[in-house]
PDB file of C-alpha atoms in Angstrom:
ATOM      1  CA  GLU A  27     -22.258  49.655  50.880  1.00  0.00           C
ATOM      2  CA  LEU A  28     -20.431  47.348  53.229  1.00  0.00           C
ATOM      3  CA  LYS A  29     -20.581  48.232  56.918  1.00  0.00           C
ATOM      4  CA  VAL A  30     -18.525  46.491  59.572  1.00  0.00           C
ATOM      5  CA  GLU A  31     -19.409  46.541  63.245  1.00  0.00           C
ATOM      6  CA  GLN A  32     -17.334  45.543  66.228  1.00  0.00           C
ATOM      7  CA  ASN A  33     -18.633  45.531  69.748  1.00  0.00           C
ATOM      8  CA  PRO A  34     -17.723  46.404  72.417  1.00  0.00           C
ATOM      9  CA  LEU A  35     -15.120  49.092  71.746  1.00  0.00           C
ATOM     10  CA  PHE A  36     -13.193  48.125  74.863  1.00  0.00           C
ATOM     11  CA  LEU A  37     -12.791  44.830  76.684  1.00  0.00           C
ATOM     12  CA  SER A  38     -10.902  44.150  79.889  1.00  0.00           C
ATOM     13  CA  MET A  39      -9.683  40.567  80.071  1.00  0.00           C
ATOM     14  CA  GLN A  40      -8.278  38.619  82.977  1.00  0.00           C
ATOM     15  CA  GLU A  41      -5.022  36.834  82.402  1.00  0.00           C
ATOM     16  CA  GLY A  42      -5.462  33.133  81.749  1.00  0.00           C
ATOM     17  CA  LYS A  43      -9.124  33.262  80.745  1.00  0.00           C
ATOM     18  CA  ASN A  44     -10.728  32.690  77.348  1.00  0.00           C
ATOM     19  CA  TYR A  45     -12.617  35.323  75.426  1.00  0.00           C
ATOM     20  CA  THR A  46     -14.359  35.740  72.072  1.00  0.00           C
ATOM     21  CA  ILE A  47     -14.832  38.987  70.187  1.00  0.00           C
ATOM     22  CA  TYR A  48     -17.161  39.471  67.273  1.00  0.00           C
ATOM     23  CA  CYS A  49     -17.251  41.214  63.949  1.00  0.00           C
ATOM     24  CA  ASN A  50     -20.512  41.655  62.050  1.00  0.00           C
ATOM     25  CA  TYR A  51     -20.823  42.951  58.528  1.00  0.00           C
ATOM     26  CA  SER A  52     -23.824  44.218  56.616  1.00  0.00           C
ATOM     27  CA  THR A  53     -23.631  42.822  53.091  1.00  0.00           C
ATOM     28  CA  THR A  54     -22.033  39.958  51.290  1.00  0.00           C
ATOM     29  CA  SER A  55     -18.282  40.005  51.631  1.00  0.00           C
ATOM     30  CA  ASP A  56     -16.258  37.091  50.381  1.00  0.00           C
ATOM     31  CA  ARG A  57     -13.270  37.781  52.555  1.00  0.00           C
ATOM     32  CA  LEU A  58     -12.621  39.054  56.043  1.00  0.00           C
ATOM     33  CA  TYR A  59      -9.388  40.311  57.551  1.00  0.00           C
ATOM     34  CA  TRP A  60      -8.172  40.730  61.116  1.00  0.00           C
ATOM     35  CA  TYR A  61      -5.491  43.235  62.062  1.00  0.00           C
ATOM     36  CA  ARG A  62      -3.754  44.154  65.280  1.00  0.00           C
ATOM     37  CA  GLN A  63      -2.637  47.665  66.237  1.00  0.00           C
ATOM     38  CA  ASP A  64      -0.405  48.443  69.208  1.00  0.00           C
ATOM     39  CA  PRO A  65      -0.666  51.947  70.697  1.00  0.00           C
ATOM     40  CA  GLY A  66       0.934  54.525  68.429  1.00  0.00           C
ATOM     41  CA  LYS A  67       1.863  51.919  65.856  1.00  0.00           C
ATOM     42  CA  SER A  68       0.690  50.775  62.462  1.00  0.00           C
ATOM     43  CA  LEU A  69      -1.501  47.802  61.629  1.00  0.00           C
ATOM     44  CA  GLU A  70      -0.229  44.259  61.501  1.00  0.00           C
ATOM     45  CA  SER A  71      -2.087  41.609  59.540  1.00  0.00           C
ATOM     46  CA  LEU A  72      -3.244  38.635  61.621  1.00  0.00           C
ATOM     47  CA  PHE A  73      -5.641  36.560  59.522  1.00  0.00           C
ATOM     48  CA  VAL A  74      -7.247  36.409  56.103  1.00  0.00           C
ATOM     49  CA  LEU A  75     -10.489  34.428  55.945  1.00  0.00           C
ATOM     50  CA  LEU A  76     -11.638  33.661  52.425  1.00  0.00           C
ATOM     51  CA  SER A  77     -14.580  31.300  52.620  1.00  0.00           C
ATOM     52  CA  ASN A  78     -17.487  30.190  54.749  1.00  0.00           C
ATOM     53  CA  GLY A  79     -16.287  28.034  57.597  1.00  0.00           C
ATOM     54  CA  ALA A  80     -12.676  29.175  57.272  1.00  0.00           C
ATOM     55  CA  VAL A  81     -10.690  28.876  60.483  1.00  0.00           C
ATOM     56  CA  LYS A  82      -7.187  30.216  61.058  1.00  0.00           C
ATOM     57  CA  GLN A  83      -5.078  29.905  64.201  1.00  0.00           C
ATOM     58  CA  GLU A  84      -1.902  31.592  65.330  1.00  0.00           C
ATOM     59  CA  GLY A  85      -0.722  31.042  68.884  1.00  0.00           C
ATOM     60  CA  ARG A  86      -3.505  31.962  71.312  1.00  0.00           C
ATOM     61  CA  LEU A  87      -5.693  33.509  68.615  1.00  0.00           C
ATOM     62  CA  MET A  88      -8.176  31.698  66.419  1.00  0.00           C
ATOM     63  CA  ALA A  89     -10.365  33.398  63.831  1.00  0.00           C
ATOM     64  CA  SER A  90     -13.356  31.985  62.007  1.00  0.00           C
ATOM     65  CA  LEU A  91     -15.812  33.142  59.364  1.00  0.00           C
ATOM     66  CA  ASP A  92     -19.526  32.426  58.932  1.00  0.00           C
ATOM     67  CA  THR A  93     -20.613  34.117  55.719  1.00  0.00           C
ATOM     68  CA  LYS A  94     -24.238  33.088  56.129  1.00  0.00           C
ATOM     69  CA  ALA A  95     -24.466  34.848  59.479  1.00  0.00           C
ATOM     70  CA  ARG A  96     -22.133  37.612  58.211  1.00  0.00           C
ATOM     71  CA  LEU A  97     -20.068  37.080  61.328  1.00  0.00           C
ATOM     72  CA  SER A  98     -16.429  36.569  62.138  1.00  0.00           C
ATOM     73  CA  THR A  99     -15.146  35.661  65.570  1.00  0.00           C
ATOM     74  CA  LEU A 100     -11.738  36.015  67.145  1.00  0.00           C
ATOM     75  CA  HIS A 101     -11.221  33.599  70.006  1.00  0.00           C
ATOM     76  CA  ILE A 102      -8.531  34.248  72.598  1.00  0.00           C
ATOM     77  CA  THR A 103      -7.243  31.315  74.608  1.00  0.00           C
ATOM     78  CA  ALA A 104      -5.680  31.920  78.014  1.00  0.00           C
ATOM     79  CA  ALA A 105      -5.178  35.644  77.603  1.00  0.00           C
ATOM     80  CA  VAL A 106      -1.720  37.055  78.306  1.00  0.00           C
ATOM     81  CA  HIS A 107      -0.548  40.651  78.650  1.00  0.00           C
ATOM     82  CA  ASP A 108       1.151  40.582  75.234  1.00  0.00           C
ATOM     83  CA  LEU A 109      -2.259  40.335  73.596  1.00  0.00           C
ATOM     84  CA  SER A 110      -3.234  43.787  74.841  1.00  0.00           C
ATOM     85  CA  ALA A 111      -3.848  45.836  71.675  1.00  0.00           C
ATOM     86  CA  THR A 112      -6.622  47.075  69.420  1.00  0.00           C
ATOM     87  CA  TYR A 113      -8.022  44.484  67.012  1.00  0.00           C
ATOM     88  CA  PHE A 114      -9.684  45.506  63.786  1.00  0.00           C
ATOM     89  CA  CYS A 115     -11.709  43.433  61.409  1.00  0.00           C
ATOM     90  CA  ALA A 116     -12.221  44.511  57.814  1.00  0.00           C
ATOM     91  CA  GLY A 117     -14.431  43.280  55.008  1.00  0.00           C
ATOM     92  CA  GLY A 118     -13.164  43.090  51.446  1.00  0.00           C
ATOM     93  CA  GLY A 119     -14.648  44.866  48.430  1.00  0.00           C
ATOM     94  CA  ALA A 120     -13.751  45.711  44.845  1.00  0.00           C
ATOM     95  CA  ASN A 121     -10.131  46.563  43.978  1.00  0.00           C
ATOM     96  CA  SER A 122      -9.105  45.021  47.263  1.00  0.00           C
ATOM     97  CA  LYS A 123     -10.680  47.956  49.103  1.00  0.00           C
ATOM     98  CA  LEU A 124     -11.297  47.257  52.749  1.00  0.00           C
ATOM     99  CA  THR A 125     -13.968  48.566  55.080  1.00  0.00           C
ATOM    100  CA  PHE A 126     -12.761  48.570  58.665  1.00  0.00           C
ATOM    101  CA  GLY A 127     -14.681  48.263  61.889  1.00  0.00           C
ATOM    102  CA  LYS A 128     -13.949  50.743  64.675  1.00  0.00           C
ATOM    103  CA  GLY A 129     -11.782  48.219  66.470  1.00  0.00           C
ATOM    104  CA  ILE A 130     -11.900  46.584  69.869  1.00  0.00           C
ATOM    105  CA  THR A 131      -9.270  47.565  72.416  1.00  0.00           C
ATOM    106  CA  LEU A 132      -8.315  44.611  74.572  1.00  0.00           C
ATOM    107  CA  SER A 133      -6.595  45.069  77.910  1.00  0.00           C
ATOM    108  CA  VAL A 134      -5.315  42.033  79.782  1.00  0.00           C
ATOM    109  CA  ARG A 135      -5.040  42.438  83.543  1.00  0.00           C
ATOM    110  CA  PRO A 136      -3.235  40.135  85.989  1.00  0.00           C
TER     111      PRO A 136
ATOM    112  CA  SER B  20      10.696  40.730  50.183  1.00  0.00           C
ATOM    113  CA  GLN B  21       8.350  43.665  49.908  1.00  0.00           C
ATOM    114  CA  THR B  22       8.646  46.740  52.084  1.00  0.00           C
ATOM    115  CA  ILE B  23       6.684  49.951  52.391  1.00  0.00           C
ATOM    116  CA  HIS B  24       8.109  53.257  53.541  1.00  0.00           C
ATOM    117  CA  GLN B  25       6.316  56.364  54.692  1.00  0.00           C
ATOM    118  CA  TRP B  26       7.731  59.716  55.657  1.00  0.00           C
ATOM    119  CA  PRO B  27       7.867  61.787  57.641  1.00  0.00           C
ATOM    120  CA  ALA B  28       6.959  59.853  60.778  1.00  0.00           C
ATOM    121  CA  THR B  29       5.606  62.937  62.539  1.00  0.00           C
ATOM    122  CA  LEU B  30       4.669  66.362  61.287  1.00  0.00           C
ATOM    123  CA  VAL B  31       3.395  69.518  62.940  1.00  0.00           C
ATOM    124  CA  GLN B  32       1.916  72.059  60.560  1.00  0.00           C
ATOM    125  CA  PRO B  33       0.023  75.352  60.971  1.00  0.00           C
ATOM    126  CA  VAL B  34      -3.494  75.736  59.644  1.00  0.00           C
ATOM    127  CA  GLY B  35      -3.471  76.855  56.027  1.00  0.00           C
ATOM    128  CA  SER B  36      -0.059  75.421  55.212  1.00  0.00           C
ATOM    129  CA  PRO B  37       0.510  72.887  52.418  1.00  0.00           C
ATOM    130  CA  LEU B  38       1.116  69.181  52.923  1.00  0.00           C
ATOM    131  CA  SER B  39       3.006  66.453  51.160  1.00  0.00           C
ATOM    132  CA  LEU B  40       3.278  62.920  52.529  1.00  0.00           C
ATOM    133  CA  GLU B  41       5.122  60.295  50.578  1.00  0.00           C
ATOM    134  CA  CYS B  42       4.854  56.528  50.423  1.00  0.00           C
ATOM    135  CA  THR B  43       6.993  54.114  48.430  1.00  0.00           C
ATOM    136  CA  VAL B  44       6.850  50.364  48.026  1.00  0.00           C
ATOM    137  CA  GLU B  45       9.809  48.146  47.214  1.00  0.00           C
ATOM    138  CA  GLY B  46      10.050  44.575  46.010  1.00  0.00           C
ATOM    139  CA  THR B  47       6.845  44.394  43.980  1.00  0.00           C
ATOM    140  CA  SER B  48       5.372  45.781  40.780  1.00  0.00           C
ATOM    141  CA  ASN B  49       1.942  47.192  39.942  1.00  0.00           C
ATOM    142  CA  PRO B  50       0.663  47.227  43.521  1.00  0.00           C
ATOM    143  CA  ASN B  51      -2.679  48.593  44.594  1.00  0.00           C
ATOM    144  CA  LEU B  52      -1.949  51.584  46.822  1.00  0.00           C
ATOM    145  CA  TYR B  53      -4.102  53.135  49.531  1.00  0.00           C
ATOM    146  CA  TRP B  54      -4.158  56.159  51.834  1.00  0.00           C
ATOM    147  CA  TYR B  55      -6.063  55.893  55.114  1.00  0.00           C
ATOM    148  CA  ARG B  56      -6.606  58.335  57.943  1.00  0.00           C
ATOM    149  CA  GLN B  57      -7.165  57.327  61.537  1.00  0.00           C
ATOM    150  CA  ALA B  58      -8.531  59.987  63.876  1.00  0.00           C
ATOM    151  CA  ALA B  59      -7.580  59.669  67.527  1.00  0.00           C
ATOM    152  CA  GLY B  60      -9.186  56.605  69.098  1.00  0.00           C
ATOM    153  CA  ARG B  61     -11.149  55.725  65.972  1.00  0.00           C
ATOM    154  CA  GLY B  62     -11.146  53.348  63.050  1.00  0.00           C
ATOM    155  CA  LEU B  63      -9.563  53.720  59.645  1.00  0.00           C
ATOM    156  CA  GLN B  64     -11.123  55.786  56.901  1.00  0.00           C
ATOM    157  CA  LEU B  65     -10.080  55.070  53.316  1.00  0.00           C
ATOM    158  CA  LEU B  66      -9.163  58.333  51.606  1.00  0.00           C
ATOM    159  CA  PHE B  67      -7.741  57.301  48.211  1.00  0.00           C
ATOM    160  CA  TYR B  68      -6.771  54.191  46.343  1.00  0.00           C
ATOM    161  CA  SER B  69      -4.888  53.608  43.119  1.00  0.00           C
ATOM    162  CA  VAL B  70      -4.655  50.621  40.796  1.00  0.00           C
ATOM    163  CA  GLY B  71      -2.018  52.135  38.510  1.00  0.00           C
ATOM    164  CA  ILE B  72       0.077  55.172  37.590  1.00  0.00           C
ATOM    165  CA  GLY B  73      -2.089  58.257  37.364  1.00  0.00           C
ATOM    166  CA  GLN B  74      -5.209  56.350  38.411  1.00  0.00           C
ATOM    167  CA  ILE B  75      -6.621  57.756  41.627  1.00  0.00           C
ATOM    168  CA  SER B  76     -10.009  57.131  43.181  1.00  0.00           C
ATOM    169  CA  SER B  77     -11.257  59.337  45.978  1.00  0.00           C
ATOM    170  CA  GLU B  78     -13.464  57.860  48.634  1.00  0.00           C
ATOM    171  CA  VAL B  79     -14.507  60.942  50.558  1.00  0.00           C
ATOM    172  CA  PRO B  80     -14.774  64.623  49.645  1.00  0.00           C
ATOM    173  CA  GLN B  81     -12.123  66.677  51.368  1.00  0.00           C
ATOM    174  CA  ASN B  82      -9.333  69.167  50.808  1.00  0.00           C
ATOM    175  CA  LEU B  83      -6.774  66.416  50.287  1.00  0.00           C
ATOM    176  CA  SER B  84      -5.557  65.000  47.001  1.00  0.00           C
ATOM    177  CA  ALA B  85      -3.408  62.068  45.974  1.00  0.00           C
ATOM    178  CA  SER B  86      -1.067  61.363  43.095  1.00  0.00           C
ATOM    179  CA  ARG B  87       0.818  58.361  41.787  1.00  0.00           C
ATOM    180  CA  PRO B  88       3.638  59.661  39.617  1.00  0.00           C
ATOM    181  CA  GLN B  89       5.471  56.334  39.549  1.00  0.00           C
ATOM    182  CA  ASP B  90       4.389  52.729  39.883  1.00  0.00           C
ATOM    183  CA  ARG B  91       5.474  52.363  43.479  1.00  0.00           C
ATOM    184  CA  GLN B  92       5.113  55.931  44.732  1.00  0.00           C
ATOM    185  CA  PHE B  93       1.980  57.383  46.274  1.00  0.00           C
ATOM    186  CA  ILE B  94       1.744  60.978  47.487  1.00  0.00           C
ATOM    187  CA  LEU B  95      -0.874  62.629  49.661  1.00  0.00           C
ATOM    188  CA  SER B  96      -1.143  66.402  49.374  1.00  0.00           C
ATOM    189  CA  SER B  97      -3.067  69.423  50.461  1.00  0.00           C
ATOM    190  CA  LYS B  98      -2.828  73.052  49.419  1.00  0.00           C
ATOM    191  CA  LYS B  99      -4.241  74.371  52.703  1.00  0.00           C
ATOM    192  CA  LEU B 100      -4.516  72.267  55.818  1.00  0.00           C
ATOM    193  CA  LEU B 101      -7.509  72.432  58.152  1.00  0.00           C
ATOM    194  CA  LEU B 102      -7.616  71.615  61.847  1.00  0.00           C
ATOM    195  CA  SER B 103      -9.753  68.598  60.980  1.00  0.00           C
ATOM    196  CA  ASP B 104      -6.901  67.153  58.923  1.00  0.00           C
ATOM    197  CA  SER B 105      -5.082  66.124  62.085  1.00  0.00           C
ATOM    198  CA  GLY B 106      -4.675  62.378  62.448  1.00  0.00           C
ATOM    199  CA  PHE B 107      -2.599  59.327  61.774  1.00  0.00           C
ATOM    200  CA  TYR B 108      -2.100  58.771  58.046  1.00  0.00           C
ATOM    201  CA  LEU B 109      -1.365  55.292  56.862  1.00  0.00           C
ATOM    202  CA  CYS B 110      -0.281  54.133  53.438  1.00  0.00           C
ATOM    203  CA  ALA B 111      -0.907  50.529  52.431  1.00  0.00           C
ATOM    204  CA  TRP B 112      -0.320  48.264  49.458  1.00  0.00           C
ATOM    205  CA  SER B 113      -1.708  44.998  48.180  1.00  0.00           C
ATOM    206  CA  PRO B 114      -0.796  42.850  45.172  1.00  0.00           C
ATOM    207  CA  LEU B 115      -2.723  43.796  42.045  1.00  0.00           C
ATOM    208  CA  GLY B 116      -5.482  41.384  41.134  1.00  0.00           C
ATOM    209  CA  THR B 117      -5.196  39.117  44.151  1.00  0.00           C
ATOM    210  CA  PHE B 118      -7.796  39.062  46.881  1.00  0.00           C
ATOM    211  CA  ASN B 119      -6.396  36.387  49.112  1.00  0.00           C
ATOM    212  CA  GLN B 120      -3.723  38.563  50.648  1.00  0.00           C
ATOM    213  CA  PRO B 121      -4.059  41.348  53.191  1.00  0.00           C
ATOM    214  CA  GLN B 122      -3.125  44.948  52.737  1.00  0.00           C
ATOM    215  CA  HIS B 123       0.267  45.753  54.189  1.00  0.00           C
ATOM    216  CA  PHE B 124       0.631  48.999  56.053  1.00  0.00           C
ATOM    217  CA  GLY B 125       3.477  51.452  56.431  1.00  0.00           C
ATOM    218  CA  ASP B 126       4.501  52.849  59.799  1.00  0.00           C
ATOM    219  CA  GLY B 127       2.306  55.908  59.355  1.00  0.00           C
ATOM    220  CA  THR B 128       2.644  59.678  59.677  1.00  0.00           C
ATOM    221  CA  ARG B 129       1.259  61.413  62.739  1.00  0.00           C
ATOM    222  CA  LEU B 130       0.037  64.832  61.603  1.00  0.00           C
ATOM    223  CA  SER B 131      -0.822  67.583  64.061  1.00  0.00           C
ATOM    224  CA  ILE B 132      -2.356  70.820  62.859  1.00  0.00           C
ATOM    225  CA  LEU B 133      -1.914  73.891  65.055  1.00  0.00           C
TER     226      LEU B 133
END
């Protein structure tokens, strides 16, 4: 059974600084997804990572996947207030089922 | 383009009452469909998924049920709600047979049980 872990559950970031958050998973998963959730809202897809060494970038966010280490990272460059949200990673299984981590809530302060 | 609709957006129900939440997808055929629940401040728990009409798989034992009467319609039901059924219910879809695309989520239904 796939298990996905995200730590910490909450991270306070200073505007303008760089940060990296991590997603570990327990068994082989050939794809990894990142989602964003704003308070009270639904989930928005950010990245789909399909192979070892995959790297995707969108604006100030860059995600990567290391299947050997069973680790995905989400790097934030020069944090801005608009990035404040909860970020979920999810590992893929059969029938496109996803197993989600508990999410990391990011708060960007001036 | 594909869209997913969920309703109602919010719902307040007494304990023991029935429930019916509906989800429809437009602009695609034969989608995989999913129901998730998110408890306050927590991650998503997969409740049901469906790969076709009448095909429902349950992920966790509970007093909820799901049905797929039409290709692009997914319904979550309960005969008698419990306090523990409170939460944010999200419907999602993904293209059948493809694994390189994410699941796409509806706007969700916030359910409060009194």
